[in-house]
CSV table of C-alpha atoms in Angstrom, one decimal:
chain,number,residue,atom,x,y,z
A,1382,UNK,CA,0.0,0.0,0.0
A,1383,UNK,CA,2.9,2.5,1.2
A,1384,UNK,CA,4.6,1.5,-2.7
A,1385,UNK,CA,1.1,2.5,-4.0
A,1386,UNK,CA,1.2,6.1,-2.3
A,1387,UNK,CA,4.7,6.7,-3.4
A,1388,UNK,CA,4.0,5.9,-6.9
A,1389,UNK,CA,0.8,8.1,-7.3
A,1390,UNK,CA,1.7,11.1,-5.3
A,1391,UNK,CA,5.4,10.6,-7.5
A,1392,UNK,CA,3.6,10.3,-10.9
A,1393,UNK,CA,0.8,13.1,-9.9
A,1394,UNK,CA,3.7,15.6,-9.1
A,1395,UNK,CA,6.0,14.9,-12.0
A,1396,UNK,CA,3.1,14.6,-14.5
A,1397,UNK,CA,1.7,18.3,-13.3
A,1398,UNK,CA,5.5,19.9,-13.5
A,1399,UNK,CA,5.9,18.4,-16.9
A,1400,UNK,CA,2.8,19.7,-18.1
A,1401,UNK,CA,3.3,22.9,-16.3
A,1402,UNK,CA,6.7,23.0,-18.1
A,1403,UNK,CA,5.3,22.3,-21.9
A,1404,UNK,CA,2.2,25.0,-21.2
A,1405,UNK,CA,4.8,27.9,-19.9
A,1406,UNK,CA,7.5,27.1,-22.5
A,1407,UNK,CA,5.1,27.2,-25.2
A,1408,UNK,CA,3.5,30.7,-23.8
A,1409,UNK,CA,7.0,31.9,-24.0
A,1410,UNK,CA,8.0,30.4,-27.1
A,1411,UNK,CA,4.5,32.4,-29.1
A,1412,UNK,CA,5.3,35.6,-26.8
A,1413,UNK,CA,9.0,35.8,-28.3
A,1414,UNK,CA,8.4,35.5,-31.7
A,1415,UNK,CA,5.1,38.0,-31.4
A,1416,UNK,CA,8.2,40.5,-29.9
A,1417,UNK,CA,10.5,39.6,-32.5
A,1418,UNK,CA,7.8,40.4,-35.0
A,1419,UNK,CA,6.6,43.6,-33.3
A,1420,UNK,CA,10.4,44.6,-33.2
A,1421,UNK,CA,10.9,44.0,-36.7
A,1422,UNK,CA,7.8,46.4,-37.8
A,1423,UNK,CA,9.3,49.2,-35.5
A,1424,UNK,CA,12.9,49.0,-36.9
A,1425,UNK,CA,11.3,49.0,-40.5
A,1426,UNK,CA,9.5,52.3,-39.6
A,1427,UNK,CA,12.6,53.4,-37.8
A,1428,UNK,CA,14.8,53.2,-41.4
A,1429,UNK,CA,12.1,54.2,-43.2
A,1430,UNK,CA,11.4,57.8,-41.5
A,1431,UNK,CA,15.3,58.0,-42.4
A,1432,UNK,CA,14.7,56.7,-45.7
A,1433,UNK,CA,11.6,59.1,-46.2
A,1434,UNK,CA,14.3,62.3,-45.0
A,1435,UNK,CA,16.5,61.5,-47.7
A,1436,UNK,CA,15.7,60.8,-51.8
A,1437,UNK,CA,19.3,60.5,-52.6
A,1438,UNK,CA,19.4,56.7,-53.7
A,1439,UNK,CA,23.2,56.7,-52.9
A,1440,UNK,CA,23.0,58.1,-50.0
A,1441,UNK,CA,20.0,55.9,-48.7
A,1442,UNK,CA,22.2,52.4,-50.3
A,1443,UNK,CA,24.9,54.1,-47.7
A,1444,UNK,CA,22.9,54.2,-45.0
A,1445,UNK,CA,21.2,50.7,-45.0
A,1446,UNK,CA,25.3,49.3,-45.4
A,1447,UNK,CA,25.6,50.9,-42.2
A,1448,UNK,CA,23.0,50.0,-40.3
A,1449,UNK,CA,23.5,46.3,-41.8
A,1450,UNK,CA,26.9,46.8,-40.6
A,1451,UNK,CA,26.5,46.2,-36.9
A,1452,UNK,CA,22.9,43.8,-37.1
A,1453,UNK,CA,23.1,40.8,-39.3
A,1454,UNK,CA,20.0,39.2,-38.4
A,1455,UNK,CA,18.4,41.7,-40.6
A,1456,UNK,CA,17.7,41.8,-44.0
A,1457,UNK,CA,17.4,44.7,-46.0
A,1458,UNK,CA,16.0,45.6,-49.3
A,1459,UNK,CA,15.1,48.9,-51.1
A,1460,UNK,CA,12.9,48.1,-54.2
A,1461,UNK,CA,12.6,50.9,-56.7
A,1462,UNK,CA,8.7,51.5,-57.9
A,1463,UNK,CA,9.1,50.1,-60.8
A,1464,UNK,CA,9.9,46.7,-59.0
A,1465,UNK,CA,13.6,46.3,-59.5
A,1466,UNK,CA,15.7,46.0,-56.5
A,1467,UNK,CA,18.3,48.7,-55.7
A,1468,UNK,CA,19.6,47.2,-52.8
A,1469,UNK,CA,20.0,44.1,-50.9
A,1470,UNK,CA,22.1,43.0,-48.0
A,1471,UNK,CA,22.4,39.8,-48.4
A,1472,UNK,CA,22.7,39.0,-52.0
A,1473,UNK,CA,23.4,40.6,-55.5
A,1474,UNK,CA,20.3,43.3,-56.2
A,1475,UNK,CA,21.2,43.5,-59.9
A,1476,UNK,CA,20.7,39.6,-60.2
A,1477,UNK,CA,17.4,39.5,-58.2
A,1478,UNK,CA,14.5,39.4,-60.1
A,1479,UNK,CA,11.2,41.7,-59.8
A,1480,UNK,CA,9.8,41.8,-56.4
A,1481,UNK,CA,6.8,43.8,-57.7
A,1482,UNK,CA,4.5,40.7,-56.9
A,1483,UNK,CA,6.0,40.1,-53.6
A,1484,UNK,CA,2.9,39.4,-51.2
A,1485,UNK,CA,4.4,42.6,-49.1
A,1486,UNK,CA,5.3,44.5,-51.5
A,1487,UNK,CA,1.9,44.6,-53.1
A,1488,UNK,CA,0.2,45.4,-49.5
A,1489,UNK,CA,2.9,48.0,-49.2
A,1490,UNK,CA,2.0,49.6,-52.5
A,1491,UNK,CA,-1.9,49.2,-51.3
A,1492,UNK,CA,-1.9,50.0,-48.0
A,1493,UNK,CA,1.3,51.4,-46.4
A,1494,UNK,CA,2.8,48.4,-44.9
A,1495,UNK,CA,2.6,44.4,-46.0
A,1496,UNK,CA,3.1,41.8,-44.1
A,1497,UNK,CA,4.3,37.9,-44.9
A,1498,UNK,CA,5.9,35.2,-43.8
A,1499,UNK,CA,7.1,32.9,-46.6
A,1500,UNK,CA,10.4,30.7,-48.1
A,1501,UNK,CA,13.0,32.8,-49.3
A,1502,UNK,CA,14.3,31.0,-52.6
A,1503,UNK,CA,17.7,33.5,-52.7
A,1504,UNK,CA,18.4,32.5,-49.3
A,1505,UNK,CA,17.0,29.4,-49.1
A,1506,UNK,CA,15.5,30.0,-45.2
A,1507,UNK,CA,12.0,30.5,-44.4
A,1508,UNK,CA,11.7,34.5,-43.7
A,1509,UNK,CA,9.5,36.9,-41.7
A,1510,UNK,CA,9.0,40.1,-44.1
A,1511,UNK,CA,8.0,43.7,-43.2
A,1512,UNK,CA,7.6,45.9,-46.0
A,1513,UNK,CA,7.1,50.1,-45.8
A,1514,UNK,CA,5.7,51.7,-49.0
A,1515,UNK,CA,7.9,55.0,-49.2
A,1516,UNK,CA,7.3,58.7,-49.9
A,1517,UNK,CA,8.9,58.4,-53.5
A,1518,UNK,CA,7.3,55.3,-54.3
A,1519,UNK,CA,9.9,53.0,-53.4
A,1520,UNK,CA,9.8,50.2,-51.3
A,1521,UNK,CA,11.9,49.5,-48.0
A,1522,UNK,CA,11.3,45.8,-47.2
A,1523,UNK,CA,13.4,43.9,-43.9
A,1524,UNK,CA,13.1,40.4,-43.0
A,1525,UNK,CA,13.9,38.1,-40.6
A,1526,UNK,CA,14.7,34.3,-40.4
A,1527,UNK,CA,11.4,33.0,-38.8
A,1528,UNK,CA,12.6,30.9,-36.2
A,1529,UNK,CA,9.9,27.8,-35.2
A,1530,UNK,CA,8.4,26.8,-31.8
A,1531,UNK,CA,11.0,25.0,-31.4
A,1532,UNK,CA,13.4,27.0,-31.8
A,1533,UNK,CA,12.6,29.1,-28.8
A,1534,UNK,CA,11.5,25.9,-26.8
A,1535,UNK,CA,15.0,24.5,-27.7
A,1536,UNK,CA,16.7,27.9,-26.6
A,1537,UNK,CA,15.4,27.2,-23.0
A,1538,UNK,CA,15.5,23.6,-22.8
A,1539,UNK,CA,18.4,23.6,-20.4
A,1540,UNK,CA,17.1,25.2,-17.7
A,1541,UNK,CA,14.3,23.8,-18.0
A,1542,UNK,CA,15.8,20.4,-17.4
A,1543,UNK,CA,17.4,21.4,-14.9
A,1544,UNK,CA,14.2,22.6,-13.3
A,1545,UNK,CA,12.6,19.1,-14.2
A,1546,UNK,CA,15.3,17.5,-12.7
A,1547,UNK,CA,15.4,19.2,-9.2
A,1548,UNK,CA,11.5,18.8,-8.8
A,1549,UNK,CA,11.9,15.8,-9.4
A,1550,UNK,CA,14.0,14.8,-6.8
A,1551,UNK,CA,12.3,17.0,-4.3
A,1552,UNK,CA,8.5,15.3,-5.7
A,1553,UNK,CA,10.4,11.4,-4.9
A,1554,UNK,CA,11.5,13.0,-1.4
A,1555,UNK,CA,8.4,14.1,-0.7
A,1556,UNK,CA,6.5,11.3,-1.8
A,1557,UNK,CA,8.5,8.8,0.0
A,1558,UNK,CA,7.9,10.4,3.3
A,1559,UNK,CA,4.4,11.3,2.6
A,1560,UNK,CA,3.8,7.3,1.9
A,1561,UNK,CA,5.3,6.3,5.5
C-alpha cells in the first residue's frame, strides 16, 4: 500500500511539472516570436522615417550598409517603384529578379505596410518580411529568419531540465515520506 502512495503522489507531481513546463515554454515560445515580429515592424518604420528624409538613392544604399553593418540578423531591401531591386544586404540586387509581386510588396503599395511570412528561394530560409511603402514610391522591405516553436522551446530547454530534474528529486523525497 505504502509502494502505491509513493508511486501516485510521484507520478501526480511529476506529471503536473511536466505539463506545467510544456504549457509555460510554449506561452513563451509564441510571446518571443510576437516580440521579435513587433520589433521588426518598429525597426522598418525606424529606417524608413530616415529613408523618407532623404531621396538620394546613394545616399540611402549608404545608409542601409551601415546599419546592416552592426545587425546581421536583418535583412534589408530597397525596391525601386518600378519593381527592380536597388539594394539588398544579403545578395546581388542586380541579379534578383522583380519583387513587384511580392505578397508585401503589393500590400505596401496598397496599404502602407505588407506583411508575410514565406520561403525565401535566394536564401533558401523561411523568412518573416515587413515591408514600408515609401514617400517616393519606393519600397523599404526587412526580414527576418522565422525561427519555429522549437526553436525558442530548444533555446530554454536547459534550464528547463534542470528545473525538471530538481522537482523531481524533491516530488520522490516528498512522496517517500508522505507514503510512510
Amino acid at each position: 500500500m505504502t509502494k502505491k502512495i509513493f508511486y501516485f503522489i510521484y507520478a501526480t507531481s511529476v506529471s503536473a511539472v511536466i505539463l506545467s513546463v510544456f504549457v509555460v515554454t510554449l506561452f513563451f515560445g509564441n510571446a518571443l516570436k510576437n516580440q521579435q515580429e513587433k520589433n521588426l515592424l518598429s525597426e522598418t518604420e525606424n529606417v524608413a522615417a530616415f529613408l523618407n528624409a532623404n531621396e538620394d538613392l546613394d545616399s540611402r544604399i549608404l545608409f542601409l550598409k551601415q546599419i546592416n553593418s552592426y545587425r546581421s540578423n536583418v535583412r534589408s531591401t530597397l525596391i525601386l517603384k518600378d519593381g527592380q531591386v536597388a539594394y539588398d544586404s544579403d545578395a546581388d540586387a542586380s541579379s534578383m529578379e522583380n519583387h513587384l509581386e511580392r505578397p508585401e510588396v503589393k500590400d505596401a503599395m496598397k496599404y502602407g505596410v505588407g506583411f508575410s511570412e514565406r520561403f525565401s528561394d535566394t536564401l533558401a530560409e523561411k523568412k518573416s518580411y515587413v515591408a514600408r511603402y515609401l514617400a517616393d514610391g519606393s519600397i523599404l522591405r526587412l526580414s527576418i529568419i522565422d525561427k519555429s516553436i522549437i526553436y525558442y522551446i530548444a533555446n530554454v530547454m536547459n534550464p528547463v531540465l534542470l528545473l525538471l530534474f530538481c522537482v523531481i528529486i524533491v516530488s520522490g523525497i516528498a512522496a517517500s515520506r508522505l507514503a510512510k
